[in-house]
CSV table of C-alpha atoms and ligand atoms in Angstrom, one decimal:
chain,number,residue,atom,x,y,z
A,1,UNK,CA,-12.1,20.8,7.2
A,2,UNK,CA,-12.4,17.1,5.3
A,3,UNK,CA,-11.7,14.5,6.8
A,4,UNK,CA,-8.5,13.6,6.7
A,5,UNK,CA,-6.8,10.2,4.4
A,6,UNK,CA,-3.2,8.5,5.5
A,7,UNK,CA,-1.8,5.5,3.4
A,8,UNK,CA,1.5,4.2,2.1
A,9,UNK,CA,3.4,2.0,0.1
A,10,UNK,CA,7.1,0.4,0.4
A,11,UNK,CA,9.4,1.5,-1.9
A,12,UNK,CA,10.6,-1.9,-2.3
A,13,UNK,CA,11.1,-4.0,-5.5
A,14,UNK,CA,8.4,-3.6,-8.1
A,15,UNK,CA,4.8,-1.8,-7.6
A,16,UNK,CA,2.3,-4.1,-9.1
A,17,UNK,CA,-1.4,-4.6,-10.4
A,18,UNK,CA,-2.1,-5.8,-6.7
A,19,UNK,CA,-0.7,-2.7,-5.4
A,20,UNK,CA,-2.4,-0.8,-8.4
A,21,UNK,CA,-6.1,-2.2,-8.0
A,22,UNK,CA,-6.3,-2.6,-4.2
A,23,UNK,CA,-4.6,0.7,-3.0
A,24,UNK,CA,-3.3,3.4,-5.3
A,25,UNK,CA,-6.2,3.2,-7.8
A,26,UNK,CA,-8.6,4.3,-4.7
A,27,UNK,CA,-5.9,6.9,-3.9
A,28,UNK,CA,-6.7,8.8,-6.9
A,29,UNK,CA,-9.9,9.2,-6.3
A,30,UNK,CA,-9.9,10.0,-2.7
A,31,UNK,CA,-7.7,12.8,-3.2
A,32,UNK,CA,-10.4,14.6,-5.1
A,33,UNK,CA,-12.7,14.7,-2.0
A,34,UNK,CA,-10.3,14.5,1.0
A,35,UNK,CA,-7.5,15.7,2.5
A,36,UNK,CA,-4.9,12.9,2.2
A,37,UNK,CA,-1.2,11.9,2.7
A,38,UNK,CA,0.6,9.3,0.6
A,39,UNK,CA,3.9,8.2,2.0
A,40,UNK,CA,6.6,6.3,0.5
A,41,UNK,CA,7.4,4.2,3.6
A,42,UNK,CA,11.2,3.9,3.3
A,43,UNK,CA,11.6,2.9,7.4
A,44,UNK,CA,9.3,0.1,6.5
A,45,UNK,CA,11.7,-1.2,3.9
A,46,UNK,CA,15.1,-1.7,6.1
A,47,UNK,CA,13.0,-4.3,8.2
A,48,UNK,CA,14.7,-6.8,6.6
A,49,UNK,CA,17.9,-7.1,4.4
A,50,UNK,CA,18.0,-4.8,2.1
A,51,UNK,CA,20.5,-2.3,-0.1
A,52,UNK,CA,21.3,1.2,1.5
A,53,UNK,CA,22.8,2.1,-1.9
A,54,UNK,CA,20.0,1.4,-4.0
A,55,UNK,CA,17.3,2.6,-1.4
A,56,UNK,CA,17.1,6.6,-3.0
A,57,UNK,CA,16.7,4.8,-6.4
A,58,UNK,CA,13.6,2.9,-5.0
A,59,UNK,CA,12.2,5.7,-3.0
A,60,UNK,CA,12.3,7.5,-6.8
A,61,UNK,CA,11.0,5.0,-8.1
A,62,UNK,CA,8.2,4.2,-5.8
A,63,UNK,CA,7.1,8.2,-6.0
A,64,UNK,CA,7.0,8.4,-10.0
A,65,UNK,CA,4.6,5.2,-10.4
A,66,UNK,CA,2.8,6.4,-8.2
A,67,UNK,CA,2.5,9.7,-9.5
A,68,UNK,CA,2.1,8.2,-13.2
A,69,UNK,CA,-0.5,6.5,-11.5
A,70,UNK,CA,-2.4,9.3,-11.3
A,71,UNK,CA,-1.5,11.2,-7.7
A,72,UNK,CA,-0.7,14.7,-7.8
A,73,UNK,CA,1.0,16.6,-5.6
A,74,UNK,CA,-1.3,19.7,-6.1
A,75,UNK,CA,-4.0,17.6,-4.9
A,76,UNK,CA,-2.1,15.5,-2.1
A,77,UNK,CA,0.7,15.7,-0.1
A,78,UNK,CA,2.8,13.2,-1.0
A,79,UNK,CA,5.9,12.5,0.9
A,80,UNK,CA,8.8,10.6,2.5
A,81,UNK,CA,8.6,8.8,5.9
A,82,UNK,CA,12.2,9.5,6.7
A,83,UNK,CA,12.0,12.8,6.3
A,84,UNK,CA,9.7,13.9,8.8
A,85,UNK,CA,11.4,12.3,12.6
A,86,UNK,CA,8.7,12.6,14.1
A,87,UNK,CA,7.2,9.0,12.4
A,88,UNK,CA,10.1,7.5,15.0
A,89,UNK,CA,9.1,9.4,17.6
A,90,UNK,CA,5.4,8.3,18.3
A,91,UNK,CA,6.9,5.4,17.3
A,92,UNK,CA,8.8,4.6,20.5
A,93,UNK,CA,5.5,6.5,22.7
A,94,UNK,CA,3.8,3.8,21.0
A,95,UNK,CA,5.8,1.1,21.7
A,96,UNK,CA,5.6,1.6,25.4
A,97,UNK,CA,2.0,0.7,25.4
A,98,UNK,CA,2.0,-2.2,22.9
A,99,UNK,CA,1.6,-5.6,23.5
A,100,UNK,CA,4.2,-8.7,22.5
A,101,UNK,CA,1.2,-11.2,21.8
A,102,UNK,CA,-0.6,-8.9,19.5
A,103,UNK,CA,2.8,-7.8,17.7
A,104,UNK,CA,3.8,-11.8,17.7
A,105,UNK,CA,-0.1,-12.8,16.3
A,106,UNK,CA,0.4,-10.6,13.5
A,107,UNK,CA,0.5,-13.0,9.9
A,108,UNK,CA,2.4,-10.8,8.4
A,109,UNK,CA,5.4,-10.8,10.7
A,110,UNK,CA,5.0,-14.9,11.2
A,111,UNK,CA,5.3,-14.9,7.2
A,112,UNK,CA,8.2,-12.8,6.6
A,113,UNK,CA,9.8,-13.8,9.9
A,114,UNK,CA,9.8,-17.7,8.5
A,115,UNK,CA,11.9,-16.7,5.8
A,116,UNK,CA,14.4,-14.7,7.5
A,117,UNK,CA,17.5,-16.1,9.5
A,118,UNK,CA,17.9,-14.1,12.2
A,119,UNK,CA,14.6,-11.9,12.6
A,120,UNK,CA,15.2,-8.1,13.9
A,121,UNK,CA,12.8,-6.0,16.5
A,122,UNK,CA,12.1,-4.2,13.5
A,123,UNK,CA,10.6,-6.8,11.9
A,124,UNK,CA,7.9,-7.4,14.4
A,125,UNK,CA,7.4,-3.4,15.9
A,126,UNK,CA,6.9,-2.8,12.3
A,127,UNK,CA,2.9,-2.4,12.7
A,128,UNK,CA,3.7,0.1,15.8
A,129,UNK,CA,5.8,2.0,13.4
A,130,UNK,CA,2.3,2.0,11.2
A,131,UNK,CA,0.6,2.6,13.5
A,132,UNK,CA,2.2,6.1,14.3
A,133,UNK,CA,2.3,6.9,10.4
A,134,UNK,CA,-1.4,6.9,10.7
A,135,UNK,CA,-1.9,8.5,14.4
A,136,UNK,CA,0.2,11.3,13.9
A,137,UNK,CA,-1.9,13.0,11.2
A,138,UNK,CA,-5.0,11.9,13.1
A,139,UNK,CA,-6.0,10.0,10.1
A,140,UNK,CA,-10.0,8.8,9.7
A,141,UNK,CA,-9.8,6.6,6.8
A,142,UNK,CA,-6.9,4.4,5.7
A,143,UNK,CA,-7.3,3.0,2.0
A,144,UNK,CA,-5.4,-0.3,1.9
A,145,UNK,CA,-5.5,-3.8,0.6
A,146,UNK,CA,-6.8,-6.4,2.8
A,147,UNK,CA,-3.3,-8.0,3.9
A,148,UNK,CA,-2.8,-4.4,6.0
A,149,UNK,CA,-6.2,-4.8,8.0
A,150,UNK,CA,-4.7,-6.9,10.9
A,151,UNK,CA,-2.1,-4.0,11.2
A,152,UNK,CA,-4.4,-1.6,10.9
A,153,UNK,CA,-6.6,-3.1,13.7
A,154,UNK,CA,-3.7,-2.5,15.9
A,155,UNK,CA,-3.8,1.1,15.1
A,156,UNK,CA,-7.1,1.4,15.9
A,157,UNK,CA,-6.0,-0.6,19.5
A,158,UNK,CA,-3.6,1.5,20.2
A,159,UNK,CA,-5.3,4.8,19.4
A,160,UNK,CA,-8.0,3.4,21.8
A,161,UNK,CA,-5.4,2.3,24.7
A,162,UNK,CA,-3.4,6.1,24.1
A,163,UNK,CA,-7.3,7.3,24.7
A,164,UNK,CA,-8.2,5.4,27.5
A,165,UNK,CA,-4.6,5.3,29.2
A,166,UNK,CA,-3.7,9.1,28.9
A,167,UNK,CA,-6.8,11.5,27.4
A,168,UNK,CA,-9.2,11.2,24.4
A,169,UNK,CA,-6.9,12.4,21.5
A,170,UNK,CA,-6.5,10.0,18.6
A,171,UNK,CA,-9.7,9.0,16.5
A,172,UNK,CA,-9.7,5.3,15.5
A,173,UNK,CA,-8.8,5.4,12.1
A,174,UNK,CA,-10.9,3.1,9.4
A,175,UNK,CA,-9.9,1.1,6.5
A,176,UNK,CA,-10.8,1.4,2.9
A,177,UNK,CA,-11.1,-1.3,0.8
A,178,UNK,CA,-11.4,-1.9,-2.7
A,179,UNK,CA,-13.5,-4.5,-5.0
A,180,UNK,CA,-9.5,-5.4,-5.6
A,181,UNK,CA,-8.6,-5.8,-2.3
A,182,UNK,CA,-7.0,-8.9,-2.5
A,183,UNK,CA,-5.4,-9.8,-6.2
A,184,UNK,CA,-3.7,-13.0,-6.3
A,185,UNK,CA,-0.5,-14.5,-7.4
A,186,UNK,CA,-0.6,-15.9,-10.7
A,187,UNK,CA,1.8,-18.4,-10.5
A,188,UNK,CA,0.1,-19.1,-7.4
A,189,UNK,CA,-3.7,-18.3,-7.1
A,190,UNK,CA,-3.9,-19.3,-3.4
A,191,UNK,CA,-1.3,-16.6,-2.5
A,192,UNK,CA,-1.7,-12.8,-2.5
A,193,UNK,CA,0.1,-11.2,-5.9
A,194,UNK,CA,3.2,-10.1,-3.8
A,195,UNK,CA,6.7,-8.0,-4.9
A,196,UNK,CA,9.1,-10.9,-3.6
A,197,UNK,CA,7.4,-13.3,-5.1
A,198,UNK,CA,8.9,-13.3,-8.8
A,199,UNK,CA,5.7,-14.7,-11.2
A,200,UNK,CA,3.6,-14.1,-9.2
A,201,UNK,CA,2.6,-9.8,-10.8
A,202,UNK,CA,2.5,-7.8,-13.1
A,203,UNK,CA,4.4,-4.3,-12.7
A,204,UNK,CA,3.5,-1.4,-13.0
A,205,UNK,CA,5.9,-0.6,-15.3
A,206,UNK,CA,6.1,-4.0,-17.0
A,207,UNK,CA,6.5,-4.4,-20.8
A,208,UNK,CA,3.9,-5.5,-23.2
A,209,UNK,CA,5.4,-8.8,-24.4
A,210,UNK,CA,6.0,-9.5,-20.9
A,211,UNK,CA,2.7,-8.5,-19.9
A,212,UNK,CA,0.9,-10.8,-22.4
A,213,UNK,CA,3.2,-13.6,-21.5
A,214,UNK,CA,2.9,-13.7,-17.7
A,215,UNK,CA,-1.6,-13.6,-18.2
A,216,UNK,CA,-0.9,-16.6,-20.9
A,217,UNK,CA,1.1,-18.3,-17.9
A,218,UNK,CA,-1.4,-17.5,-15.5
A,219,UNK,CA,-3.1,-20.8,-13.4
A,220,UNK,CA,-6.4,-21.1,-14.4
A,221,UNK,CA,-8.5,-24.1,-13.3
A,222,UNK,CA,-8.6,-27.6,-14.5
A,223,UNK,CA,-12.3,-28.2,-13.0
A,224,UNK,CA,-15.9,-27.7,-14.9
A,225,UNK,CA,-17.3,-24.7,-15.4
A,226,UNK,CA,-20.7,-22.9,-14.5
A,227,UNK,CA,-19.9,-23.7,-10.4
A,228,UNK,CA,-17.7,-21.9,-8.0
A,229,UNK,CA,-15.2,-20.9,-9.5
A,230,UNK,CA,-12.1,-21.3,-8.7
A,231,UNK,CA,-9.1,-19.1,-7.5
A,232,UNK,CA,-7.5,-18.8,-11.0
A,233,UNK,CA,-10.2,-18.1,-12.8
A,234,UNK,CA,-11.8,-16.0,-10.4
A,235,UNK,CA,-8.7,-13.9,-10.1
A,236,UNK,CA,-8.1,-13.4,-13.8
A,237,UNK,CA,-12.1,-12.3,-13.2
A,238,UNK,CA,-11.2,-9.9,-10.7
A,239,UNK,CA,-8.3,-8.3,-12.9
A,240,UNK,CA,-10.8,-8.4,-16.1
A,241,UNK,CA,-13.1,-6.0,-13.3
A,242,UNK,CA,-10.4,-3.7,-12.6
A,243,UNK,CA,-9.0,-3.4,-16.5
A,244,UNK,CA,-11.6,-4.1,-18.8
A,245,UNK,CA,-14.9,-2.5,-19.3
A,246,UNK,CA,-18.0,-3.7,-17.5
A,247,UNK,CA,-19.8,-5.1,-20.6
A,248,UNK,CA,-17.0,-7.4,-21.2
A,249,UNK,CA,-16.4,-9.0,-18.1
A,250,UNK,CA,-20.2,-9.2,-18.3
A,251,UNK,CA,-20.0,-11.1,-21.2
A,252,UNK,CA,-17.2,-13.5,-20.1
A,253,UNK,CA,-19.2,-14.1,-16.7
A,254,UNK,CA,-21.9,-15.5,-18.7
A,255,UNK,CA,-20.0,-17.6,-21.2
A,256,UNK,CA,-18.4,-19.3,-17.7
A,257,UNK,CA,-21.7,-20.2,-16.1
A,258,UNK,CA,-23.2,-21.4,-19.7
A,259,UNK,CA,-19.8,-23.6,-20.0
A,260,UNK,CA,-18.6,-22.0,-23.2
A,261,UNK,CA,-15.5,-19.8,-21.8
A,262,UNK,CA,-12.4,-20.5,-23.2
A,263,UNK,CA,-9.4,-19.4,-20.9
A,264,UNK,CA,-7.1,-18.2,-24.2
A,265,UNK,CA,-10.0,-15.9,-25.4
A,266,UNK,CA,-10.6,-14.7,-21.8
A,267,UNK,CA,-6.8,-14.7,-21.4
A,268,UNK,CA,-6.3,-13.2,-24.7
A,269,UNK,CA,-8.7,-9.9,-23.9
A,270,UNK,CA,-7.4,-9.6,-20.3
A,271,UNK,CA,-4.0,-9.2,-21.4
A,272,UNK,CA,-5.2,-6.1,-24.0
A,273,UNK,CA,-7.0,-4.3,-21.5
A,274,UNK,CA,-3.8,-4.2,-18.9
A,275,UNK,CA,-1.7,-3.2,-22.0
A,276,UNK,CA,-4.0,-0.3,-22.5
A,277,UNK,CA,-4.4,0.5,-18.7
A,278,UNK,CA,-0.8,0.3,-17.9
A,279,UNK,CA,0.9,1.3,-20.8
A,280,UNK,CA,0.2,4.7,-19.9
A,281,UNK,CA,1.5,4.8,-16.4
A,282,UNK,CA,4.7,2.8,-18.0
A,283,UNK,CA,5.4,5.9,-20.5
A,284,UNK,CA,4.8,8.7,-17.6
A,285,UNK,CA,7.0,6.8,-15.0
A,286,UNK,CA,9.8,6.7,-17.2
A,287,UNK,CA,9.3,10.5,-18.0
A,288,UNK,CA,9.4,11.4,-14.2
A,289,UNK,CA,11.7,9.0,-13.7
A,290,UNK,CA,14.5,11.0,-16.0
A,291,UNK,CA,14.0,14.4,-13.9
A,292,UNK,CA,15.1,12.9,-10.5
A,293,UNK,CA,15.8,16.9,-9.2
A,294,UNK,CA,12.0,17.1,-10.0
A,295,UNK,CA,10.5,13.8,-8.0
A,296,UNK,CA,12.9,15.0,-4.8
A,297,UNK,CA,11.4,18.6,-4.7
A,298,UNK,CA,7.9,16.8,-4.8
A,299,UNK,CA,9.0,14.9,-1.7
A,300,UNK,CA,10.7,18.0,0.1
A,301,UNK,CA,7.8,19.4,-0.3
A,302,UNK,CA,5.2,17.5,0.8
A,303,UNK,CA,7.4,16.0,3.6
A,304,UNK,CA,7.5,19.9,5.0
A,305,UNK,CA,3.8,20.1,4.8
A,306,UNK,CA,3.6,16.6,6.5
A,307,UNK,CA,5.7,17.8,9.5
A,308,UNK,CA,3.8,21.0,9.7
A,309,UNK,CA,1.0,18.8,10.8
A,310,UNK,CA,3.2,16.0,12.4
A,311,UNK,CA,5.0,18.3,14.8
A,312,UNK,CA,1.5,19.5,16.1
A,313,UNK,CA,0.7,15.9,16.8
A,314,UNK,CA,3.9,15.5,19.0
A,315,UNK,CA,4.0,18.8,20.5
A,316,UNK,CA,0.3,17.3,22.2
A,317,UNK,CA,1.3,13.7,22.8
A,318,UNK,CA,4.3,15.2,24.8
A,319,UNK,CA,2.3,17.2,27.0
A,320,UNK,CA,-0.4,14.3,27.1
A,321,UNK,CA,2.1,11.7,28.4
A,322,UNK,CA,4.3,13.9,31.0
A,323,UNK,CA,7.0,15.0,28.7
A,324,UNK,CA,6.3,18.4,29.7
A,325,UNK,CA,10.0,20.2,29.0
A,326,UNK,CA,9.6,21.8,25.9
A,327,UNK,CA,12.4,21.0,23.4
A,328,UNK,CA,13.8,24.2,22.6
B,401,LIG,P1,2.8,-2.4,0.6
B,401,LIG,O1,3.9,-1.6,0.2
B,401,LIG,O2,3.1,-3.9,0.8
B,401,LIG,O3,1.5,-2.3,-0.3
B,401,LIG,C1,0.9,-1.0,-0.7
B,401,LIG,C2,-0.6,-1.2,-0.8
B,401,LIG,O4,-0.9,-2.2,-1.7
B,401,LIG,C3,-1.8,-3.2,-1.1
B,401,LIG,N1,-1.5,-4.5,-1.7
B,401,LIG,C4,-2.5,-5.2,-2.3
B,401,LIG,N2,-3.8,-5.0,-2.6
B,401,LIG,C5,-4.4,-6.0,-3.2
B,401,LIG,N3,-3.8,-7.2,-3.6
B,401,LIG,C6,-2.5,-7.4,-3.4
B,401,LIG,N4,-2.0,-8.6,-3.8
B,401,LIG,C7,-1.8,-6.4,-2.7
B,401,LIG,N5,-0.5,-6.3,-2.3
B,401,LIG,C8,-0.3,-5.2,-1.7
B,401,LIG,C9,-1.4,-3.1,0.3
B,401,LIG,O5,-2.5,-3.6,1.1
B,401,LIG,C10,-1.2,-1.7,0.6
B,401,LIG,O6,-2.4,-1.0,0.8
B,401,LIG,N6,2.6,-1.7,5.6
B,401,LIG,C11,2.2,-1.2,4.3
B,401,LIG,C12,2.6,0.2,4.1
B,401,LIG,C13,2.3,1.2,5.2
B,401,LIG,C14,1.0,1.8,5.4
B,401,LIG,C15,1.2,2.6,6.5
B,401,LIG,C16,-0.3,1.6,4.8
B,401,LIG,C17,3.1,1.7,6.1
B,401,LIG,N7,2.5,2.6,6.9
B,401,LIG,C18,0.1,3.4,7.0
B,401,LIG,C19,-1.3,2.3,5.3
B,401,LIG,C20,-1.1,3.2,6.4
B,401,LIG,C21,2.8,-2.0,3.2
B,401,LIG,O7,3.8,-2.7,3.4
B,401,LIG,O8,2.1,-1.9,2.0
């Protein structure tokens, strides 16, 4: 059997170049060789406030850009993490044998819980909750951007504490990166390209005009060229990388050290290349998008093949930790 491939994405707000470049864009290809599981991670997204009534709308949403993308549901089984209970289940096992500190060291949490009011367990158990997304398919390789590797780490701790704690059952699972692992804001080139952070992406599904105008926006440098770049430039490089062919970007590399780039010519082709990539994905979203009847059966169905697998993975951990009653 191949080895086996677990990730997911929020269906929150919009799905972006970041998302695009240092996650789904690897997806793609890795469902050609492995066995893997996509999930649209809708109990990640009531972790903080958030609208019940438009949460089906974003879970549809999340599913067609990411199947405009390029995922297929006859290669992977893509799915929906509330509907397959077992995700809470380990969940709680796991919880029991997590640590406070690590769940309080986590960057993540100490971001998102400075901008909250009054901060929920969910916001900080969160990672645990990951954690079991990836444990209970046994997953070996986890293709993420390079924000989710502290979380991940904590999988791959408590898949080692469930091992040496009850019996060696959970293989440690690894993280894939990207050359796009980390796209930045570009509002803001010192922080990551995020959804809540308005300015600072590019959607998936974002418009031409609007496209062209947020890369003429983007912060570039004020310094001299030819040394270290800096983090505008660099990450208007890194976009060029993952748009643009590599000829190009060779090209632009070498009018940068010779001192002879010009950030509107550089801007100017970057901005063509992301029409052309994402146009595309924009025109296929919107067509799976208008057959919602279609995007749930997708989900029903690769939810039931998830829990086919899931259920196996709980019947175990049961009978691992002393739950030995069968449900019936
Ligand atoms: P989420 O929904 O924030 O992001 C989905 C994926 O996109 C990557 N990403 C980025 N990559 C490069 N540059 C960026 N600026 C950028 N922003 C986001 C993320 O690293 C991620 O790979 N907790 C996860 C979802 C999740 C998950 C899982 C992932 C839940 N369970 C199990 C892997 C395995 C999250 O919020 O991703």
């Amino acid at each position: 059997m191949s080895k086996r491939v677990f990730s997911g994405i929020q269906p929150t707000g919009s799905i972006h170049v970041g998302n695009y470049l240092g996650a789904i864009r690897n997806w793609v290809q890795l469902q050609d060789e492995y066995e893997c599981l996509f999930c649209m991670v809708d109990y990640h997204a009531i972790t903080v406030n958030y609208d019940p009534d438009g949460l089906e709308q974003r879970v549809l949403d999340a599913t067609a850009t990411n199947i405009a993308a390029g995922l297929d549901p006859d290669k992977a089984i893509i799915f929906l993490q509330s509907l397959v209970p077992e995700h809470t289940e380990l969940t709680w096992l796991l919880t029991c044998i997590t640590s406070i500190g690590a769940l309080e060291r986590m960057t993540q949490f100490k971001d998102k819980a400075a901008r909250q009011q009054q901060i929920f367990a969910g916001l900080m158990n969160y990672p645990i909750l990951m954690a079991a997304d990836i444990l209970l398919y046994k997953a070996e390789f986890v293709p993420v951007g390079d924000d989710q590797l502290q979380h991940l780490e904590l999988a791959r701790e408590l898949a080692r504490r469930f091992n040496g704690t009850f019996e060696d059952y959970f293989p440690e699972p690894k993280p894939l990166l990207t050359s796009g692992a980390r796209i930045m804001g570009l509002n803001d080139p010192t922080a990551k390209m995020s959804k809540s952070i308005e300015g600072s992406y590019i959607a998936l599904a974002e418009e031409d005009d609007s496209i062209r105008q947020k890369i003429r926006r983007a912060v570039t440098d004020p310094g001299p060229q030819g040394g270290e770049m800096g983090p505008g430039v660099r990450n208007l490089f890194t976009l060029l990388e993952g748009f643009a062919d590599e000829s190009i970007v060779e090209q632009f590399r070498r009018d940068y050290a010779d001192q002879k780039l010009r950030y509107s010519d550089l801007k100017s082709v970057l901005a063509d290349a992301i029409v052309e990539g994402l146009t595309p994905i924009r025109e296929k979203r919107a067509e799976l998008l208008a057959k919602p009847e279609d995007l749930k059966e997708i989900l029903y169905d690769g939810s039931k093949k998830a829990r086919k697998i899931a259920k196996v993975t709980m019947e175990e951990v049961r009978d691992i930790m002393g739950f030995r009653l069968p449900i019936k």
